[in-house]
Short mmCIF file of C-alpha atoms in Angstrom, two decimals:
data_model
loop_
_atom_site.label_atom_id
_atom_site.label_comp_id
_atom_site.label_asym_id
_atom_site.label_seq_id
_atom_site.Cartn_x
_atom_site.Cartn_y
_atom_site.Cartn_z
CA MET A 154 18.88 -55.22 72.50
CA THR A 155 20.36 -53.03 69.69
CA ALA A 156 20.83 -56.30 67.45
CA LEU A 157 17.27 -57.08 67.77
CA PHE A 158 15.84 -53.55 67.55
CA ARG A 159 18.33 -53.41 64.05
CA ILE A 160 16.28 -56.70 62.82
CA LEU A 161 12.84 -55.30 63.83
CA LEU A 162 13.79 -52.04 62.23
CA LEU A 163 14.82 -53.73 58.71
CA ILE A 164 11.90 -55.96 59.14
CA VAL A 165 9.48 -53.02 59.40
CA TYR A 166 11.18 -51.00 56.20
CA ASN A 167 10.98 -54.22 54.09
CA LEU A 168 7.73 -54.24 54.36
CA LEU A 169 6.86 -51.01 53.25
CA LEU A 170 9.83 -50.45 51.21
CA PRO A 171 8.22 -52.86 47.45
CA VAL A 172 4.74 -50.99 48.82
CA PHE A 173 6.29 -47.37 48.38
CA LEU A 174 8.00 -48.78 44.99
CA LEU A 175 4.81 -50.53 43.43
CA VAL A 176 3.65 -46.77 44.30
CA SER A 177 6.02 -44.29 43.16
CA LEU A 178 7.61 -46.97 40.57
CA PRO A 179 5.31 -45.19 37.35
CA GLY A 180 6.15 -41.62 38.18
CA TYR A 181 9.80 -42.32 38.32
CA LEU A 182 9.81 -44.41 35.17
CA VAL A 183 8.08 -41.69 33.36
CA LYS A 184 10.73 -39.42 34.74
CA MET A 185 13.33 -41.32 33.28
CA LYS A 186 12.02 -41.14 29.79
CA ARG A 187 11.79 -38.02 30.06
CA ARG A 188 15.17 -37.51 30.37
CA GLY A 189 16.31 -40.09 28.66
CA GLY A 190 16.79 -42.58 30.90
CA MET A 191 15.30 -45.38 29.20
CA GLY A 192 17.80 -47.98 27.27
CA THR A 193 20.61 -46.88 28.78
CA GLY A 194 21.03 -49.53 31.38
CA LEU A 195 17.76 -48.82 33.68
CA LEU A 196 18.10 -52.46 34.47
CA GLU A 197 20.53 -52.75 36.47
CA ARG A 198 18.42 -51.14 39.03
CA PHE A 199 16.48 -54.27 39.15
CA GLY A 200 19.84 -56.75 39.45
CA ILE A 201 19.56 -57.15 35.81
CA TYR A 202 23.19 -56.25 34.32
CA ARG A 203 23.96 -56.49 30.29
CA ILE A 204 27.90 -57.75 30.92
CA PRO A 205 28.67 -61.16 32.56
CA ALA A 206 29.86 -60.92 36.38
CA ALA A 207 32.95 -62.74 34.95
CA ASP A 208 34.13 -59.72 32.99
CA GLU A 209 33.01 -56.61 36.02
CA PRO A 210 35.97 -55.08 37.61
CA LYS A 211 36.59 -56.33 40.87
CA GLY A 212 38.63 -55.19 43.92
CA GLY A 213 38.19 -51.14 43.45
CA ILE A 214 36.26 -48.99 45.27
CA TYR A 215 32.60 -48.55 44.48
CA VAL A 216 31.04 -44.63 44.77
CA HIS A 217 27.66 -44.00 45.04
CA ALA A 218 26.47 -40.46 43.81
CA VAL A 219 22.82 -39.42 43.17
CA SER A 220 22.25 -36.05 42.08
CA VAL A 221 24.11 -34.20 39.30
CA GLY A 222 26.05 -32.26 41.45
CA GLU A 223 26.95 -35.42 43.37
CA VAL A 224 28.18 -36.93 40.39
CA PHE A 225 30.25 -34.70 39.68
CA ILE A 226 32.13 -34.22 42.97
CA ALA A 227 32.35 -38.38 42.55
CA LEU A 228 33.84 -37.58 39.08
CA LYS A 229 36.37 -35.06 41.16
CA PHE A 230 36.76 -37.48 43.94
CA ILE A 231 37.48 -40.25 41.23
CA ARG A 232 40.24 -37.85 39.29
CA GLU A 233 42.38 -37.64 42.21
CA TRP A 234 41.98 -40.88 42.99
CA ASN A 235 43.32 -42.09 39.78
CA LYS A 236 46.58 -40.08 40.44
CA THR A 237 47.78 -43.17 42.92
CA HIS A 238 45.44 -45.69 41.88
CA SER A 239 45.26 -47.93 39.51
CA THR A 240 42.63 -49.90 40.57
CA PRO A 241 39.03 -49.96 39.33
CA VAL A 242 36.67 -47.29 39.90
CA VAL A 243 32.42 -48.63 39.93
CA LEU A 244 30.61 -45.14 40.02
CA ALA A 245 26.71 -45.89 40.36
CA THR A 246 23.95 -43.24 40.47
CA SER A 247 20.42 -43.63 40.15
CA THR A 248 19.19 -40.97 37.63
CA ALA A 249 19.17 -40.61 33.90
CA THR A 250 21.09 -37.17 34.15
CA GLY A 251 23.43 -38.84 36.54
CA HIS A 252 24.09 -41.50 34.66
CA ALA A 253 25.09 -40.02 31.31
CA VAL A 254 27.23 -37.18 33.19
CA ALA A 255 29.15 -39.79 34.47
CA ARG A 256 29.56 -41.56 31.17
CA GLN A 257 30.46 -38.23 29.34
CA ALA A 258 33.06 -37.50 31.64
CA GLY A 259 34.97 -40.44 29.67
CA ILE A 260 37.57 -41.22 32.74
CA PRO A 261 39.39 -44.09 31.62
CA ASN A 262 38.71 -47.30 34.16
CA VAL A 263 35.30 -46.33 35.59
CA ARG A 264 32.35 -49.04 35.35
CA VAL A 265 29.39 -46.42 35.02
CA LEU A 266 25.93 -48.06 36.30
CA TYR A 267 22.52 -47.70 37.72
CA SER A 268 22.60 -48.37 41.62
CA PRO A 269 20.67 -50.76 43.05
CA LEU A 270 17.20 -50.09 44.17
CA ASP A 271 17.54 -50.70 48.28
CA LEU A 272 16.09 -54.47 48.41
CA PRO A 273 17.72 -57.09 50.60
CA LEU A 274 18.53 -59.30 47.46
CA LEU A 275 19.85 -57.03 44.92
CA SER A 276 22.49 -55.19 47.37
CA GLY A 277 23.95 -58.72 47.93
CA ARG A 278 23.79 -59.43 44.40
CA CYS A 279 25.96 -55.45 43.29
CA LEU A 280 28.29 -56.13 46.17
CA LYS A 281 29.07 -59.50 44.94
CA ARG A 282 29.49 -59.01 41.10
CA PHE A 283 31.94 -55.77 42.14
CA ALA A 284 33.67 -57.19 45.07
CA PRO A 285 34.62 -53.82 46.10
CA ARG A 286 37.12 -52.77 49.14
CA ALA A 287 35.47 -49.88 50.00
CA VAL A 288 32.42 -48.17 49.57
CA VAL A 289 32.32 -44.21 48.94
CA LEU A 290 29.10 -42.76 49.43
CA ILE A 291 29.05 -38.81 47.90
CA GLU A 292 27.26 -36.70 50.79
CA ALA A 293 24.28 -38.35 52.84
CA GLU A 294 22.85 -40.74 51.45
CA LEU A 295 23.21 -44.17 53.44
CA TRP A 296 20.54 -47.24 52.31
CA PRO A 297 19.44 -49.09 55.42
CA ASN A 298 19.59 -53.08 52.79
CA PHE A 299 22.93 -51.95 51.31
CA ALA A 300 24.68 -50.84 54.32
CA GLU A 301 23.83 -53.65 55.89
CA ALA A 302 25.14 -55.79 52.84
CA CYS A 303 28.33 -54.16 53.21
CA HIS A 304 28.54 -55.10 56.85
CA ARG A 305 28.33 -58.77 56.28
CA ARG A 306 30.94 -58.80 53.68
CA ARG A 307 33.21 -56.80 56.27
CA ILE A 308 33.27 -53.75 53.10
CA PRO A 309 34.27 -50.41 55.07
CA ILE A 310 31.96 -47.60 54.32
CA ALA A 311 32.95 -43.98 54.20
CA MET A 312 30.40 -40.96 53.84
CA LEU A 313 32.61 -37.91 51.87
CA ASN A 314 31.53 -34.28 51.54
CA ALA A 315 28.94 -35.10 53.91
CA ARG A 316 26.68 -32.26 55.44
CA LEU A 317 23.75 -31.95 57.36
CA SER A 318 21.27 -28.86 57.41
CA PRO A 319 19.21 -27.91 60.61
CA ARG A 320 16.26 -29.15 59.34
CA SER A 321 17.59 -32.73 58.49
CA GLU A 322 19.87 -32.75 62.09
CA SER A 323 16.11 -31.84 63.49
CA ARG A 324 14.67 -35.13 61.78
CA TYR A 325 16.91 -37.24 62.42
CA ALA A 326 16.67 -36.11 66.10
CA ALA A 327 12.80 -36.59 66.44
CA VAL A 328 14.10 -40.72 65.39
CA LEU A 329 17.40 -40.38 67.51
CA PRO A 330 17.47 -44.52 67.95
CA VAL A 331 17.06 -45.04 64.49
CA ALA A 332 19.87 -42.87 63.09
CA ARG A 333 22.39 -44.24 65.54
CA ILE A 334 21.67 -47.86 64.23
CA LEU A 335 21.65 -46.50 60.38
CA PHE A 336 25.14 -44.36 60.74
CA SER A 337 26.52 -46.89 63.19
CA ARG A 338 27.78 -49.18 59.87
CA LEU A 339 29.92 -46.01 58.67
CA ALA A 340 33.40 -46.74 58.91
CA ALA A 341 34.59 -43.38 57.95
CA LEU A 342 32.78 -39.76 57.82
CA GLY A 343 34.75 -37.03 56.04
CA ALA A 344 32.40 -33.60 56.86
CA GLN A 345 33.07 -30.54 55.44
CA ASN A 346 33.36 -28.62 58.42
CA ASP A 347 33.18 -28.72 62.24
CA THR A 348 29.64 -27.38 62.31
CA ASP A 349 28.57 -30.39 59.86
CA ALA A 350 30.98 -32.48 62.34
CA HIS A 351 29.10 -31.98 65.08
CA ARG A 352 25.47 -31.96 63.58
CA PHE A 353 26.15 -35.75 63.16
CA SER A 354 27.45 -36.40 66.28
CA ARG A 355 24.80 -34.66 67.92
CA ILE A 356 22.56 -37.45 66.08
CA GLY A 357 24.57 -40.59 67.01
CA VAL A 358 27.68 -40.93 64.51
CA ASN A 359 30.43 -42.40 66.59
CA PRO A 360 32.75 -39.81 66.94
CA PHE A 361 36.19 -41.52 66.80
CA THR A 362 34.63 -41.82 62.95
CA ILE A 363 33.92 -37.92 61.98
CA HIS A 364 36.70 -36.56 60.55
CA VAL A 365 36.71 -32.48 58.94
CA THR A 366 37.86 -33.35 55.70
CA GLY A 367 36.61 -30.35 53.90
CA SER A 368 34.32 -29.74 51.22
CA ILE A 369 35.21 -31.28 47.59
CA LYS A 370 32.70 -29.07 45.81
CA PHE A 371 34.45 -26.28 47.05
CA ASP A 372 37.99 -27.37 46.82
CA VAL A 373 38.69 -24.93 43.79
CA LEU A 374 42.25 -24.15 44.59
CA GLY A 375 42.92 -27.72 42.95
CA ASP A 376 40.96 -27.22 40.31
CA ALA A 377 41.61 -24.92 37.54
CA PRO A 378 38.66 -23.15 35.52
CA THR A 379 37.18 -24.32 32.66
CA ALA A 380 39.46 -22.57 29.55
CA PRO A 381 36.46 -21.09 27.33
CA ARG A 382 35.17 -23.00 24.57
CA ASP A 383 35.89 -21.81 21.62
CA GLU A 384 32.47 -22.32 19.86
CA PHE A 385 30.69 -20.85 23.23
CA SER A 386 32.39 -17.95 23.03
CA MET A 387 32.11 -17.51 19.39
CA LEU A 388 28.06 -18.07 19.51
CA LEU A 389 27.98 -15.55 22.27
CA ASP A 390 29.95 -13.21 20.79
CA TYR A 391 27.75 -13.05 17.65
CA LEU A 392 24.49 -13.33 19.74
CA ARG A 393 25.17 -10.27 22.53
CA LYS A 394 26.36 -7.42 20.31
CA GLY A 395 29.15 -6.41 22.23
CA ARG A 396 27.30 -6.49 25.41
CA PRO A 397 28.23 -7.78 28.53
CA VAL A 398 26.73 -10.88 29.50
CA VAL A 399 24.72 -12.19 32.49
CA LEU A 400 24.25 -15.64 33.50
CA ALA A 401 21.15 -17.13 35.17
CA ALA A 402 22.17 -19.88 36.67
CA SER A 403 20.06 -22.77 37.45
CA THR A 404 16.91 -21.36 37.66
CA HIS A 405 13.45 -22.50 38.30
CA ALA A 406 10.09 -22.14 37.46
CA GLY A 407 9.27 -17.58 36.55
CA GLU A 408 13.30 -16.74 37.56
CA GLU A 409 14.07 -17.14 33.58
CA ARG A 410 12.30 -14.41 33.24
CA LEU A 411 12.75 -12.33 35.76
CA ILE A 412 16.20 -13.11 35.76
CA ALA A 413 16.50 -11.87 31.92
CA ASN A 414 14.13 -8.94 32.50
CA ALA A 415 16.81 -7.15 35.23
CA ALA A 416 19.97 -7.97 32.74
CA ARG A 417 17.93 -6.04 30.05
CA GLU A 418 17.29 -3.23 31.97
CA ALA A 419 21.27 -3.24 32.93
CA GLY A 420 22.23 -3.34 29.31
CA ALA A 421 22.80 -6.59 29.29
CA PHE A 422 23.12 -9.80 27.63
CA PRO A 423 20.66 -12.56 29.06
CA LEU A 424 22.35 -16.22 29.07
CA ILE A 425 19.89 -18.79 30.58
CA VAL A 426 21.09 -22.45 31.75
CA PRO A 427 17.38 -23.65 33.34
CA ARG A 428 18.23 -26.41 36.28
CA HIS A 429 15.54 -28.43 33.75
CA ALA A 430 16.64 -29.08 30.71
CA GLU A 431 12.75 -30.60 30.45
CA ARG A 432 11.33 -27.38 31.05
CA ARG A 433 12.30 -25.87 27.72
CA ASP A 434 8.99 -24.94 26.49
CA GLU A 435 7.80 -23.27 29.52
CA VAL A 436 11.01 -21.19 30.06
CA VAL A 437 10.32 -20.46 25.73
CA ARG A 438 6.54 -19.41 26.94
CA ASP A 439 7.38 -17.26 29.42
CA LEU A 440 10.38 -15.49 28.04
CA THR A 441 8.37 -14.73 24.50
CA GLU A 442 5.57 -13.41 27.33
CA ALA A 443 8.30 -10.90 28.59
CA GLY A 444 9.19 -9.56 25.03
CA PHE A 445 11.92 -12.11 24.13
CA ARG A 446 13.13 -13.82 21.55
CA PRO A 447 14.85 -16.47 23.59
CA ILE A 448 17.37 -19.71 20.91
CA LEU A 449 17.25 -22.81 22.23
CA ARG A 450 20.54 -24.34 21.92
CA THR A 451 19.31 -28.08 21.26
CA ALA A 452 17.64 -26.26 18.46
CA GLY A 453 21.51 -26.09 16.61
CA GLU A 454 21.01 -22.92 14.15
CA LEU A 455 21.37 -19.23 15.23
CA PRO A 456 19.52 -16.74 13.03
CA ASP A 457 20.42 -14.87 10.33
CA LYS A 458 19.59 -11.70 12.22
CA VAL A 459 20.29 -11.51 15.54
CA SER A 460 17.45 -9.24 17.52
CA ASP A 461 18.22 -7.00 20.01
CA ALA A 462 15.72 -8.97 22.16
CA ALA A 463 17.43 -12.27 22.04
CA CYS A 464 18.61 -14.49 24.75
CA TYR A 465 19.97 -17.50 24.73
CA VAL A 466 18.88 -20.71 26.43
CA ALA A 467 21.03 -23.49 26.85
CA ASP A 468 19.38 -26.42 27.18
CA THR A 469 21.05 -29.07 28.08
CA THR A 470 22.77 -31.08 30.92
CA GLY A 471 26.42 -30.93 31.94
CA GLU A 472 27.55 -27.43 30.15
CA LEU A 473 27.06 -24.86 33.22
CA ARG A 474 30.90 -24.86 34.27
CA ASP A 475 31.36 -23.91 30.36
CA TRP A 476 28.73 -21.22 30.06
CA THR A 477 30.22 -20.09 33.41
CA ALA A 478 33.56 -19.30 32.00
CA LEU A 479 31.99 -16.57 29.25
CA ALA A 480 29.80 -14.60 31.77
CA ASP A 481 30.50 -11.15 33.32
CA VAL A 482 27.89 -11.81 36.40
CA VAL A 483 26.54 -14.80 37.75
CA VAL A 484 22.73 -14.96 38.83
CA ILE A 485 22.31 -17.97 40.87
CA GLY A 486 18.81 -19.75 40.67
CA LYS A 487 16.22 -21.48 42.93
CA SER A 488 17.06 -18.32 45.17
CA PHE A 489 14.78 -15.21 44.28
CA LEU A 490 10.98 -17.78 43.22
CA ALA A 491 12.18 -20.91 44.95
CA SER A 492 13.30 -22.25 48.07
CA GLY A 493 17.08 -23.23 49.08
CA GLY A 494 19.40 -21.60 46.12
CA GLN A 495 22.02 -23.66 44.36
CA ASN A 496 25.93 -24.16 44.82
CA PRO A 497 28.01 -20.45 43.13
CA VAL A 498 31.23 -22.47 43.75
CA GLU A 499 31.87 -22.48 39.89
CA ALA A 500 31.27 -18.96 39.38
CA ILE A 501 33.87 -18.54 42.14
CA ALA A 502 36.73 -20.58 41.26
CA ALA A 503 35.93 -19.22 37.67
CA ARG A 504 36.06 -15.42 39.35
CA ILE A 505 32.92 -14.19 37.97
CA PRO A 506 31.11 -11.78 40.60
CA VAL A 507 27.91 -13.66 41.52
CA ILE A 508 24.88 -12.36 43.06
CA THR A 509 21.91 -14.11 44.18
CA GLY A 510 18.08 -13.50 45.79
CA PRO A 511 17.12 -13.95 49.67
CA ASP A 512 16.93 -17.71 49.95
CA MET A 513 19.84 -19.79 49.92
CA THR A 514 19.31 -22.10 52.64
CA ASN A 515 20.79 -24.99 51.26
CA PHE A 516 23.86 -23.73 51.44
CA ALA A 517 23.71 -21.52 54.01
CA ASP A 518 27.09 -22.02 55.70
CA LEU A 519 28.78 -21.52 52.39
CA VAL A 520 27.11 -18.10 51.78
CA ARG A 521 27.80 -17.46 55.51
CA LEU A 522 32.03 -17.64 55.00
CA LEU A 523 31.17 -15.66 51.77
CA GLU A 524 28.97 -13.03 53.12
CA SER A 525 31.90 -12.98 56.19
CA HIS A 526 34.35 -12.00 53.76
CA GLY A 527 32.27 -9.61 51.49
CA GLY A 528 32.26 -11.98 48.55
CA ILE A 529 28.87 -12.26 47.68
CA CYS A 530 26.34 -10.18 46.79
CA ARG A 531 22.02 -11.08 48.16
CA CYS A 532 19.42 -8.89 46.63
CA MET A 533 15.58 -9.13 46.76
CA GLU A 534 13.86 -9.37 43.46
CA PRO A 535 13.86 -5.14 43.23
CA GLN A 536 17.48 -4.46 43.57
CA LEU A 537 18.38 -7.07 40.73
CA ALA A 538 18.99 -4.54 38.02
CA LEU A 539 20.64 -2.14 40.18
CA ASN A 540 22.85 -4.82 41.86
CA ILE A 541 23.88 -6.08 37.82
CA SER A 542 24.61 -2.62 36.71
CA HIS A 543 26.99 -1.93 39.90
CA LEU A 544 28.72 -5.27 38.75
CA LEU A 545 29.30 -4.64 35.34
CA VAL A 546 31.27 -1.51 35.94
CA ARG A 547 34.16 -3.57 36.88
CA SER A 548 35.24 -1.45 39.28
CA THR A 549 37.69 -2.20 42.19
CA GLY A 550 34.89 -3.63 44.34
CA THR A 551 33.60 -5.42 41.97
CA ASN A 552 37.37 -7.21 41.74
CA ARG A 553 37.57 -7.34 45.40
CA GLN A 554 34.00 -9.50 46.08
CA VAL A 555 35.35 -11.74 43.20
CA GLU A 556 38.83 -11.73 45.26
CA ASN A 557 36.91 -12.12 48.51
CA ALA A 558 35.54 -15.04 47.62
CA TYR A 559 37.90 -16.92 46.03
CA ASN A 560 39.89 -16.69 49.09
CA ALA A 561 37.17 -17.26 51.95
CA LEU A 562 36.77 -21.03 49.98
CA ARG A 563 40.91 -21.63 50.78
CA VAL A 564 39.49 -23.12 54.05
CA HIS A 565 38.65 -26.10 51.41
CA SER A 566 41.64 -26.11 49.82
CA GLY A 567 42.95 -30.00 49.62
CA ALA A 568 39.81 -31.70 50.39
CA THR A 569 39.82 -33.93 47.48
CA ALA A 570 43.10 -35.20 48.88
CA ARG A 571 42.09 -35.60 52.43
CA SER A 572 39.06 -37.63 51.12
CA VAL A 573 41.16 -39.76 49.01
CA GLN A 574 43.49 -40.12 52.15
CA LEU A 575 40.46 -41.32 54.25
CA VAL A 576 39.33 -44.15 52.40
CA ASP A 577 42.91 -45.50 51.46
CA SER A 578 43.07 -45.15 55.42
CA LEU A 579 39.72 -47.80 55.52
CA ILE A 580 41.38 -50.40 52.98
CA ALA A 581 44.61 -50.54 54.88
CA ALA A 582 42.71 -51.54 58.08
CA GLN A 583 41.41 -54.44 56.01
CA GLU A 584 45.48 -55.51 54.76
#
């Protein structure tokens, strides 16, 4: 009965998916062009490869990551994997920014490609080309046809750094039979914490495949903070005119102006890193209307004379960690005028005090952990300038918040190594 239900689900899925792709393809191509994806091998999504199949790396592992954040997690996993393995690694992503970050990492023995669309023939074609011994999915993206293609070829699938929000759990629970069918193809799942493990088990994931490995993203103790880049440090020293630096990290619409105003009120220099670099024109307009003189990183030149109203906009991708290392306070975007929040871990790893807005839904478990240890400051818009001022004093309380936050993440120490061991065990079981 289960096999019949699986077949029916795949039939319905494969009837609906082409319609969805046809409708969404124009918008997807426009987005790829805007983000520099055209001409970077995008046809790989359609099973068309530039490299002859005979020249492709085979017999290694296939790592699938989608967003830039997931690619960073994948790169961290791959670096740990390469410490004890010499087999090739395929890193597949579906976004132009993720693809660019993966290529720029320059890790030896890693083939970066665009993941195939989840159409029946394309998944099999990709797996035949690379013949991986195991597939690693970063976080919770599992495509039905790709999973079936792995199953037919007896390639084990591990989902790493897996998390499941209450909202996602509710959605899966509403279609529980479908969720059970989909997740049954997993050979192992590395959950970030006990809460995520229980949530996955409640939506039908086999409890014997679930392992609490911790969060690779939050595994900061084994990942030394980035040393400040001299060119960035010199640039900021020139612009800030002795003022402390407040970094507005991964901001969304309207937050650049909000955080820059608060930084100015606190006597600090605003450094803005928007979540989407292509919003630069909107960001410049908003900041200019607020009385600032924004300087874009992509402009490449600095003014001969720096105005007191100057602020810097790092409208690039993949440099947030470098800018974070130079901040005195980090304010997390998407938490004031958008919902969900962004990841504060890079700032915590660099031992920089963190302020967030009221909405950190996407990182609820992490924020609860940090708050329970007194390791993070959350506030509403009107209190932002005051909280920035307090943290810039560099008082004992500020140092305590920084250390509390860092210590709270010790529970995730070693998560990357445990994830490598989990994939190793799957491969060993196949031998």
